[in-house]
Coordinates of C-alpha atoms in Angstrom, one line a residue:
M57 CA 73.8 74.4 94.9
T58 CA 73.9 70.4 95.2
T59 CA 74.8 68.8 98.4
R60 CA 75.4 65.0 100.0
A61 CA 71.7 65.3 101.5
A62 CA 72.7 63.8 104.4
L63 CA 75.3 61.1 103.4
P64 CA 76.7 59.4 106.7
L65 CA 80.3 59.5 106.9
R66 CA 81.0 56.1 107.1
T67 CA 78.6 55.6 103.8
I68 CA 81.5 57.4 102.5
H69 CA 84.3 55.6 104.1
R70 CA 83.0 52.4 102.5
R71 CA 82.4 53.9 99.2
R72 CA 86.4 54.3 99.3
R73 CA 87.7 50.8 100.3
R74 CA 86.5 49.9 97.2
L75 CA 88.3 51.7 95.5
V76 CA 91.6 51.7 97.5
P77 CA 91.4 48.9 99.8
A78 CA 94.5 49.6 101.0
I79 CA 93.8 53.3 102.1
G80 CA 91.4 54.8 104.5
V81 CA 90.6 57.9 106.6
V82 CA 89.7 58.1 110.1
L83 CA 85.8 59.9 109.5
T84 CA 84.6 60.4 112.8
I85 CA 83.9 64.1 113.4
G86 CA 81.2 64.7 115.3
A87 CA 78.6 61.6 116.8
L88 CA 81.5 59.6 115.2
A89 CA 84.1 59.9 117.5
G90 CA 86.4 56.9 118.0
C91 CA 86.0 54.9 114.9
S92 CA 89.8 54.9 112.5
S93 CA 91.1 53.0 110.3
P94 CA 94.4 53.1 109.0
G95 CA 96.5 55.5 107.1
P96 CA 96.8 56.0 103.5
A97 CA 99.6 53.5 101.8
P98 CA 102.8 55.1 100.5
G99 CA 102.2 54.7 97.4
G100 CA 98.3 54.0 96.9
G101 CA 96.1 52.0 94.5
T102 CA 95.0 48.4 95.2
A103 CA 97.5 47.1 92.2
A104 CA 100.8 45.0 93.1
P105 CA 103.7 47.9 93.6
P106 CA 106.2 47.7 91.5
T107 CA 110.2 46.2 92.9
T108 CA 112.2 48.9 94.2
A109 CA 115.8 49.1 92.2
S110 CA 117.2 47.3 94.8
G111 CA 114.9 45.8 96.1
G112 CA 114.6 47.9 99.2
S113 CA 112.1 48.3 102.2
A114 CA 108.9 49.6 102.4
G115 CA 109.3 53.8 102.0
A116 CA 112.1 53.9 99.4
H117 CA 111.3 55.5 95.9
I118 CA 109.5 52.9 93.1
E119 CA 111.5 51.5 90.5
P120 CA 109.6 52.7 87.0
V121 CA 108.7 49.8 85.4
G122 CA 105.7 51.0 82.6
G123 CA 104.2 48.2 80.7
W124 CA 99.5 48.3 80.1
V125 CA 97.8 46.5 83.7
G126 CA 96.3 43.6 82.2
G127 CA 97.9 43.7 79.0
R128 CA 97.8 46.1 76.3
P129 CA 94.2 47.0 75.2
D130 CA 92.3 46.5 72.4
F131 CA 91.6 50.1 70.9
D132 CA 89.9 48.5 67.7
D133 CA 85.4 49.4 68.1
D134 CA 84.2 48.0 65.1
R135 CA 80.6 48.5 66.2
T136 CA 79.3 51.7 65.4
L137 CA 78.6 55.2 67.9
D138 CA 74.8 54.8 67.8
G139 CA 74.6 54.7 71.4
A140 CA 71.2 52.6 71.1
V141 CA 73.3 49.6 69.0
G142 CA 75.3 49.6 72.5
R143 CA 72.7 49.5 74.5
S144 CA 70.6 45.9 72.5
E145 CA 74.0 45.3 72.7
A146 CA 74.2 44.5 76.6
E147 CA 70.7 43.9 77.0
A148 CA 71.2 41.0 75.4
A149 CA 74.5 40.1 77.3
G150 CA 71.9 39.8 80.2
G151 CA 69.0 41.8 81.7
A152 CA 71.0 43.0 84.7
D153 CA 73.9 45.0 82.3
A154 CA 70.6 46.7 80.9
A155 CA 70.6 48.8 84.1
V156 CA 73.7 50.3 83.4
F157 CA 71.9 52.6 80.8
E158 CA 70.2 54.2 82.8
S159 CA 71.1 58.2 82.4
G160 CA 68.6 59.2 84.9
P161 CA 65.6 61.9 84.2
A162 CA 65.7 64.0 81.3
A163 CA 67.0 67.8 82.6
P164 CA 64.5 70.8 83.4
A165 CA 65.1 73.0 80.0
T166 CA 67.1 75.5 80.9
T167 CA 66.9 79.3 80.7
I168 CA 70.5 80.0 80.3
V169 CA 70.8 81.0 76.5
A170 CA 73.6 78.4 74.2
G171 CA 77.0 80.1 73.6
T172 CA 78.8 79.5 70.4
V173 CA 79.4 75.5 69.6
A174 CA 83.2 75.6 69.6
S175 CA 84.8 72.5 66.4
P176 CA 87.8 71.9 66.1
D177 CA 90.9 73.7 64.8
P178 CA 91.3 72.5 61.1
A179 CA 93.9 69.4 60.6
G180 CA 97.6 70.3 61.7
A181 CA 96.8 72.9 63.6
P182 CA 98.1 74.2 67.1
L183 CA 96.1 73.4 70.0
R184 CA 95.4 76.4 71.6
A185 CA 93.6 76.6 75.3
G186 CA 93.0 78.9 78.0
S187 CA 92.7 78.5 81.9
V188 CA 90.5 79.8 84.6
D189 CA 91.4 78.7 88.3
D190 CA 88.1 79.0 90.4
N191 CA 89.8 79.4 94.0
E192 CA 90.6 82.6 93.0
D193 CA 87.3 83.4 93.3
N194 CA 85.0 80.8 95.4
A195 CA 82.3 82.8 95.7
G196 CA 81.9 83.2 92.4
F197 CA 82.5 79.6 91.7
L198 CA 80.3 78.8 94.3
S199 CA 77.6 81.4 92.2
Y200 CA 77.8 79.1 88.9
L201 CA 77.2 76.0 90.9
D202 CA 73.4 77.5 92.4
R203 CA 73.3 79.0 89.1
L204 CA 73.4 76.0 87.1
E205 CA 71.6 74.1 89.9
S206 CA 68.3 76.2 89.6
A207 CA 68.6 75.4 85.2
G208 CA 68.8 71.6 86.5
I209 CA 72.0 71.0 84.8
A210 CA 72.9 68.5 87.3
A211 CA 76.0 66.5 88.4
R212 CA 76.7 63.9 91.3
P213 CA 76.2 65.3 95.0
W214 CA 79.2 67.7 95.9
D215 CA 79.2 70.9 98.7
P216 CA 82.3 72.6 98.5
S217 CA 80.3 75.4 101.0
G218 CA 82.2 75.8 104.1
R219 CA 85.9 75.1 102.7
I220 CA 88.4 75.7 105.3
V221 CA 92.2 76.3 103.8
V222 CA 95.3 75.8 105.1
Q223 CA 98.9 76.5 104.0
V224 CA 101.5 74.7 106.2
V225 CA 104.7 76.5 106.4
D226 CA 108.1 76.1 108.5
G227 CA 109.2 78.2 111.1
S228 CA 110.7 80.1 108.8
G229 CA 107.4 81.1 106.6
R230 CA 107.9 78.4 103.8
P231 CA 105.3 76.0 102.1
V232 CA 106.0 72.2 103.5
P233 CA 104.5 70.8 100.5
G234 CA 103.8 67.0 101.0
A235 CA 102.7 67.9 104.9
V236 CA 100.0 65.6 106.6
V237 CA 97.4 66.9 107.8
D238 CA 94.9 65.8 111.5
V239 CA 91.9 67.7 111.2
R240 CA 89.5 67.6 114.1
A241 CA 86.5 69.2 115.7
D242 CA 87.7 68.7 118.9
P243 CA 90.5 67.3 121.1
Q244 CA 88.9 63.8 122.2
G245 CA 87.0 63.7 118.5
G246 CA 88.1 61.8 115.7
S247 CA 90.2 63.0 112.6
V248 CA 89.7 63.5 109.3
R249 CA 93.4 63.2 107.5
L250 CA 94.6 65.2 104.5
R251 CA 97.7 65.8 103.0
A252 CA 98.9 69.0 101.0
T253 CA 99.7 69.7 97.7
A254 CA 103.2 71.0 96.8
D255 CA 102.6 74.8 97.8
G256 CA 101.9 73.3 101.1
T257 CA 97.6 74.1 101.5
V258 CA 95.2 71.3 102.2
R259 CA 91.2 72.5 101.5
F260 CA 89.3 70.8 104.4
L261 CA 85.5 70.6 103.0
P262 CA 83.3 70.0 106.2
A263 CA 79.9 69.2 104.3
V264 CA 81.7 66.5 102.1
Y265 CA 82.3 64.7 105.6
G266 CA 78.6 65.4 106.6
A267 CA 80.7 68.0 109.3
T268 CA 78.3 71.1 110.2
E269 CA 80.5 72.2 113.4
A270 CA 81.5 75.9 113.9
S271 CA 85.4 75.7 114.3
Y272 CA 88.1 72.9 113.1
T273 CA 91.8 72.1 114.5
F274 CA 93.8 71.5 112.1
E275 CA 97.5 69.9 113.4
S276 CA 100.8 69.1 111.6
A277 CA 104.1 68.3 112.9
G278 CA 103.6 69.8 116.1
G279 CA 101.7 73.2 115.2
S280 CA 98.1 73.5 115.7
V281 CA 95.8 76.2 114.7
S282 CA 91.8 76.7 114.3
G283 CA 89.6 78.1 112.0
A284 CA 85.4 78.6 111.5
P285 CA 84.3 77.0 108.1
G286 CA 84.8 79.8 105.1
S287 CA 89.0 80.4 106.8
E288 CA 92.1 80.5 105.5
L289 CA 94.7 79.6 107.7
E290 CA 98.3 79.0 108.2
L291 CA 100.2 76.4 110.7
V292 CA 103.4 76.5 111.5
A293 CA 105.0 73.4 111.6
A294 CA 106.7 73.0 115.0
S295 CA 108.9 70.0 113.2
P296 CA 108.5 69.8 109.7
A297 CA 110.4 66.3 107.6
A298 CA 114.0 68.3 106.3
R299 CA 113.3 68.4 102.8
T300 CA 116.0 67.1 100.5
D301 CA 117.2 67.7 97.3
R302 CA 115.7 64.9 95.5
L303 CA 113.3 66.0 93.8
A304 CA 110.4 63.2 92.2
V305 CA 107.4 63.7 89.7
D306 CA 104.4 61.5 88.7
V307 CA 102.6 63.1 86.0
L308 CA 99.5 61.2 85.1
F309 CA 97.5 62.0 81.8
L310 CA 93.8 60.2 81.9
L311 CA 92.6 60.3 78.9
D312 CA 88.9 59.5 77.2
A313 CA 89.3 57.1 73.9
T314 CA 85.9 57.7 72.8
G315 CA 85.1 58.2 69.0
S316 CA 84.2 61.8 69.5
M317 CA 87.7 62.3 70.5
G318 CA 88.7 61.3 66.9
D319 CA 89.5 64.9 65.7
E320 CA 91.6 65.6 68.6
I321 CA 92.6 62.6 69.9
G322 CA 96.7 62.4 67.5
Q323 CA 97.1 66.1 67.8
L324 CA 96.6 65.9 71.7
T325 CA 98.9 63.1 72.2
A326 CA 101.4 65.1 69.7
N327 CA 100.8 68.4 72.6
I328 CA 101.8 65.4 75.7
A329 CA 104.9 64.6 73.6
T330 CA 106.3 67.6 73.9
I331 CA 104.5 68.5 77.9
A332 CA 106.8 65.6 78.4
E333 CA 110.2 66.3 76.7
N334 CA 109.8 69.7 78.2
V335 CA 109.2 68.6 82.3
A336 CA 112.2 67.1 81.1
V337 CA 114.1 69.5 80.5
M338 CA 113.0 72.0 83.1
A339 CA 114.0 69.1 85.5
P340 CA 117.1 67.1 84.4
D341 CA 117.8 65.9 88.0
A342 CA 113.8 65.3 89.0
E343 CA 113.3 61.3 89.1
L344 CA 110.7 62.1 86.6
R345 CA 108.3 59.8 85.2
F346 CA 104.8 59.7 83.2
G347 CA 101.5 57.7 82.8
M348 CA 98.1 57.7 81.3
T349 CA 94.4 55.8 82.0
L350 CA 92.2 55.3 79.7
Y351 CA 88.6 55.3 79.6
R352 CA 85.6 54.6 77.2
D353 CA 82.2 53.1 78.2
D354 CA 81.3 50.3 79.5
V355 CA 79.9 49.2 75.5
D356 CA 83.2 49.8 74.3
T357 CA 86.2 47.1 73.6
F358 CA 87.8 48.4 77.4
T359 CA 86.4 51.2 79.9
T360 CA 89.7 52.1 81.6
A361 CA 93.3 50.8 80.6
T362 CA 96.0 52.1 82.2
Y363 CA 100.1 52.5 81.5
R364 CA 101.8 52.2 84.6
F365 CA 104.3 55.4 85.2
T366 CA 107.4 54.9 83.9
S367 CA 111.0 57.1 83.4
D368 CA 111.2 55.8 79.8
L369 CA 110.4 58.1 78.2
D370 CA 110.8 56.9 74.6
A371 CA 108.7 54.3 75.7
F372 CA 105.7 56.4 76.8
G373 CA 106.0 58.4 73.9
R374 CA 105.7 54.8 71.7
A375 CA 102.6 53.8 74.4
L376 CA 100.5 57.4 73.3
A377 CA 101.1 57.4 69.7
E378 CA 99.4 53.5 69.5
V379 CA 96.6 55.4 71.1
T380 CA 93.3 55.9 69.1
A381 CA 89.7 56.8 69.5
A382 CA 86.8 54.6 68.7
G383 CA 83.6 53.9 71.0
G384 CA 81.9 55.8 73.4
G385 CA 77.4 56.5 71.8
D386 CA 75.7 58.3 73.5
Q387 CA 77.5 62.1 75.1
P388 CA 78.9 60.6 79.0
E389 CA 81.2 58.6 78.8
A390 CA 83.0 56.5 81.8
L391 CA 85.0 59.3 83.7
D392 CA 84.2 57.5 87.0
E393 CA 85.8 54.6 86.4
G394 CA 88.7 56.1 85.0
L395 CA 89.4 58.7 87.7
A396 CA 88.9 55.6 90.0
E397 CA 91.4 53.3 88.5
A398 CA 94.1 56.9 87.8
M399 CA 94.0 57.3 91.7
A400 CA 94.6 53.0 92.4
E401 CA 96.9 51.3 89.4
P402 CA 99.5 53.1 88.0
G403 CA 101.8 53.1 91.2
W404 CA 102.5 56.4 92.8
G405 CA 105.2 57.5 94.4
P406 CA 105.6 58.5 98.1
P407 CA 103.4 60.6 98.5
E408 CA 105.1 62.2 101.2
E409 CA 108.4 62.5 98.6
T410 CA 106.4 62.8 95.2
L411 CA 105.2 66.0 93.3
Q412 CA 101.5 63.8 91.7
L413 CA 99.6 65.7 89.1
I414 CA 96.5 64.1 86.7
F415 CA 95.7 65.8 84.0
V416 CA 92.3 64.8 82.6
V417 CA 91.3 65.2 78.9
G418 CA 88.2 64.6 77.5
D419 CA 85.3 66.2 76.1
A420 CA 82.1 64.4 78.2
A421 CA 80.3 64.3 81.3
P422 CA 80.7 61.2 83.1
Q423 CA 77.7 58.8 83.8
V424 CA 76.4 60.8 86.6
G425 CA 73.0 59.0 86.6
R426 CA 73.5 55.5 86.8
Q427 CA 74.9 53.7 89.9
V428 CA 79.1 53.1 89.8
P429 CA 80.8 51.3 92.3
V430 CA 83.5 54.5 93.1
P431 CA 81.4 58.1 91.6
Y432 CA 84.0 60.5 90.8
T433 CA 83.4 62.4 94.0
D434 CA 84.8 59.2 95.8
S435 CA 88.1 59.7 93.9
L436 CA 88.1 63.2 94.9
T437 CA 88.1 63.1 98.5
D438 CA 90.7 60.2 97.6
A439 CA 93.0 63.2 96.3
L440 CA 92.2 65.3 98.8
E441 CA 93.7 63.3 101.6
R442 CA 96.8 62.3 99.2
G443 CA 97.7 65.5 98.2
I444 CA 97.2 64.9 94.6
K445 CA 95.5 67.9 92.2
V446 CA 94.1 67.8 89.0
F447 CA 94.0 69.5 86.0
P448 CA 90.8 69.0 83.7
I449 CA 91.3 69.8 79.6
A450 CA 88.2 70.6 77.5
S451 CA 87.8 70.1 75.0
S452 CA 85.3 70.4 71.6
G453 CA 81.7 69.2 72.6
T454 CA 82.0 69.8 76.4
D455 CA 78.2 70.8 77.4
D456 CA 77.6 72.1 80.2
V457 CA 77.3 68.9 82.6
A458 CA 81.0 68.5 81.6
E459 CA 82.7 71.9 82.2
L460 CA 80.7 71.4 86.0
V461 CA 82.2 68.6 86.2
F462 CA 85.6 68.9 84.9
R463 CA 85.5 72.6 87.0
Q464 CA 85.2 70.3 90.3
L465 CA 87.8 68.7 89.8
A466 CA 89.8 71.7 89.4
Q467 CA 88.7 73.4 92.0
A468 CA 88.4 70.9 95.0
T469 CA 91.7 69.9 94.8
G470 CA 93.5 73.4 93.6
G471 CA 94.3 72.5 90.3
R472 CA 93.1 75.5 87.2
F473 CA 90.8 74.2 84.7
V474 CA 92.1 74.4 81.5
F475 CA 89.8 74.5 78.0
L476 CA 90.7 74.4 74.6
A477 CA 90.0 77.4 72.8
Y478 CA 89.5 77.6 68.5
G479 CA 89.7 81.4 68.1
A480 CA 86.4 82.7 66.4
A481 CA 84.7 79.8 66.6
G482 CA 85.1 79.7 70.3
A483 CA 86.2 78.1 73.4
A484 CA 85.3 74.4 74.6
L485 CA 82.9 75.8 77.6
G486 CA 79.4 75.0 78.5
A487 CA 76.5 77.8 77.2
G488 CA 75.7 77.9 80.5
T489 CA 79.6 79.0 81.6
D490 CA 80.4 81.9 83.7
I491 CA 83.6 82.7 81.9
A492 CA 84.1 85.3 79.8
T493 CA 86.6 85.2 77.0
T494 CA 88.8 88.4 78.8
D495 CA 88.6 85.8 81.9
Y496 CA 91.7 84.3 80.0
E497 CA 94.7 84.2 77.5
E498 CA 95.2 81.4 74.5
L499 CA 98.3 79.9 74.7
S500 CA 99.5 76.6 72.4
L501 CA 98.2 73.9 75.0
D502 CA 102.0 73.1 75.1
Q503 CA 103.0 76.0 76.7
L504 CA 99.6 76.3 78.9
V505 CA 100.4 72.6 80.8
T506 CA 104.1 73.4 80.6
R507 CA 103.8 76.3 82.7
L508 CA 101.1 74.5 84.9
I509 CA 104.0 72.0 85.5
A510 CA 107.0 74.3 86.3
E511 CA 104.5 76.1 88.6
E512 CA 104.2 73.2 90.5
L513 CA 108.0 72.8 90.6
S514 CA 108.4 75.9 91.4
D515 CA 106.7 75.6 94.6
W516 CA 108.0 72.5 95.7
T517 CA 111.4 72.8 95.2
G518 CA 111.2 76.1 96.8
R519 CA 113.5 77.9 94.0
T520 CA 111.6 78.9 90.1
V521 CA 111.3 76.3 87.8
S522 CA 110.9 78.5 84.4
A523 CA 109.4 76.6 81.4
P524 CA 111.7 76.2 78.2
V525 CA 109.7 77.6 76.1
Q526 CA 108.6 81.5 75.5
V527 CA 105.0 82.0 76.4
S528 CA 103.4 83.7 73.6
T529 CA 99.5 84.7 74.2
S530 CA 96.4 86.2 72.0
T531 CA 95.3 88.4 75.2
T532 CA 96.2 90.7 77.2
R533 CA 97.1 88.5 80.3
P534 CA 94.8 89.0 82.8
P535 CA 95.5 88.8 86.7
G536 CA 96.9 85.2 87.9
Q537 CA 96.9 83.9 84.7

């Protein structure tokens, strides 16, 4: 499988600081013991934090403000979608800029048999989708990565082998959402600081940090447990933070707004509006906020644009309705930059008391062959350290690289990989996928995403939260779906 090629831990740390200067972790396993940096900032990100309703002290929940960061983006792009024209424009602007269009060497011919190419449903037809959870078959996911790498299908280096999954529970055995967990190689060594998702789970990937120890110790709230790579552990926190009745939820939609999404962007935005309404019904007492980050590519009228978190559902809906698809050119898009901005700019609430979810909606891989300030793999590490879960939604036109990247995002953070389904035309999957039609059920997209959020709410609150829609399936529901 793809490895990080002995990338030093200090290199990983420097890259991440370009994304979020206020956020740091201690990456001092093994030979780097003793080097340290500050822990995660409560809200994350480089943007100036919004003020609280009462001008409250640090740690108070961030008052939603909404609005576009840096002003409303220009959605019109009257240039041709021919990638070659985009390259010429950039080259004319300056020779140094031409390098960003390098896509790397062509991948070797693959021996994987191509599958059916999916196409969008007719205009107005409801979008349907399926999902899989690669965390339920980690060995199968690693085999999938190995097979694609052997076929010459490459993404950015990211090695999930040796993953250790730790669930933090209290003395009653209940998961502790948002728990902080320090990972140590030995009592005298430094640590990596992770934060649990809604189900009290952290995922430590030794290879991502260049760590090769035979065992690691996990500590949280006075409790500890040790285990070897590949372990699944339970950590009993001796003094976890007390649960409160207050529920805060931040849901960020990261949308590909390039021209190739034109056939679906209207339906997708309508689905997102319905999802937002459903979540408001499921959690009427929650401090519920929605935000979005758009990305195109760096030859377009904008590369990224972010609408800050807001609890004003009407304002969010109006901003969402303005989104149009344009630009693009070559197949890959600026997903690296989009995910980095989504992590940094919207004004996330304090992670210890906020359920934090990102839904990525797109049909193309990032520009994996070019240098970017913050590759998506660094944003993934950031998500693990902040307890943010990612749910990618693949749209029509998804190829093998895009599916690979989307599944990396979901599997690493504990999310599910979601993909649009088009009946007899197939599903939004790469030709080399190992996902069969018997592996998933098809639901309307808004029902599926609503149910995923309901599951997260249930995990965070410790009580059942039911989706407000009747889930009807077109297939027999496989286990875990």
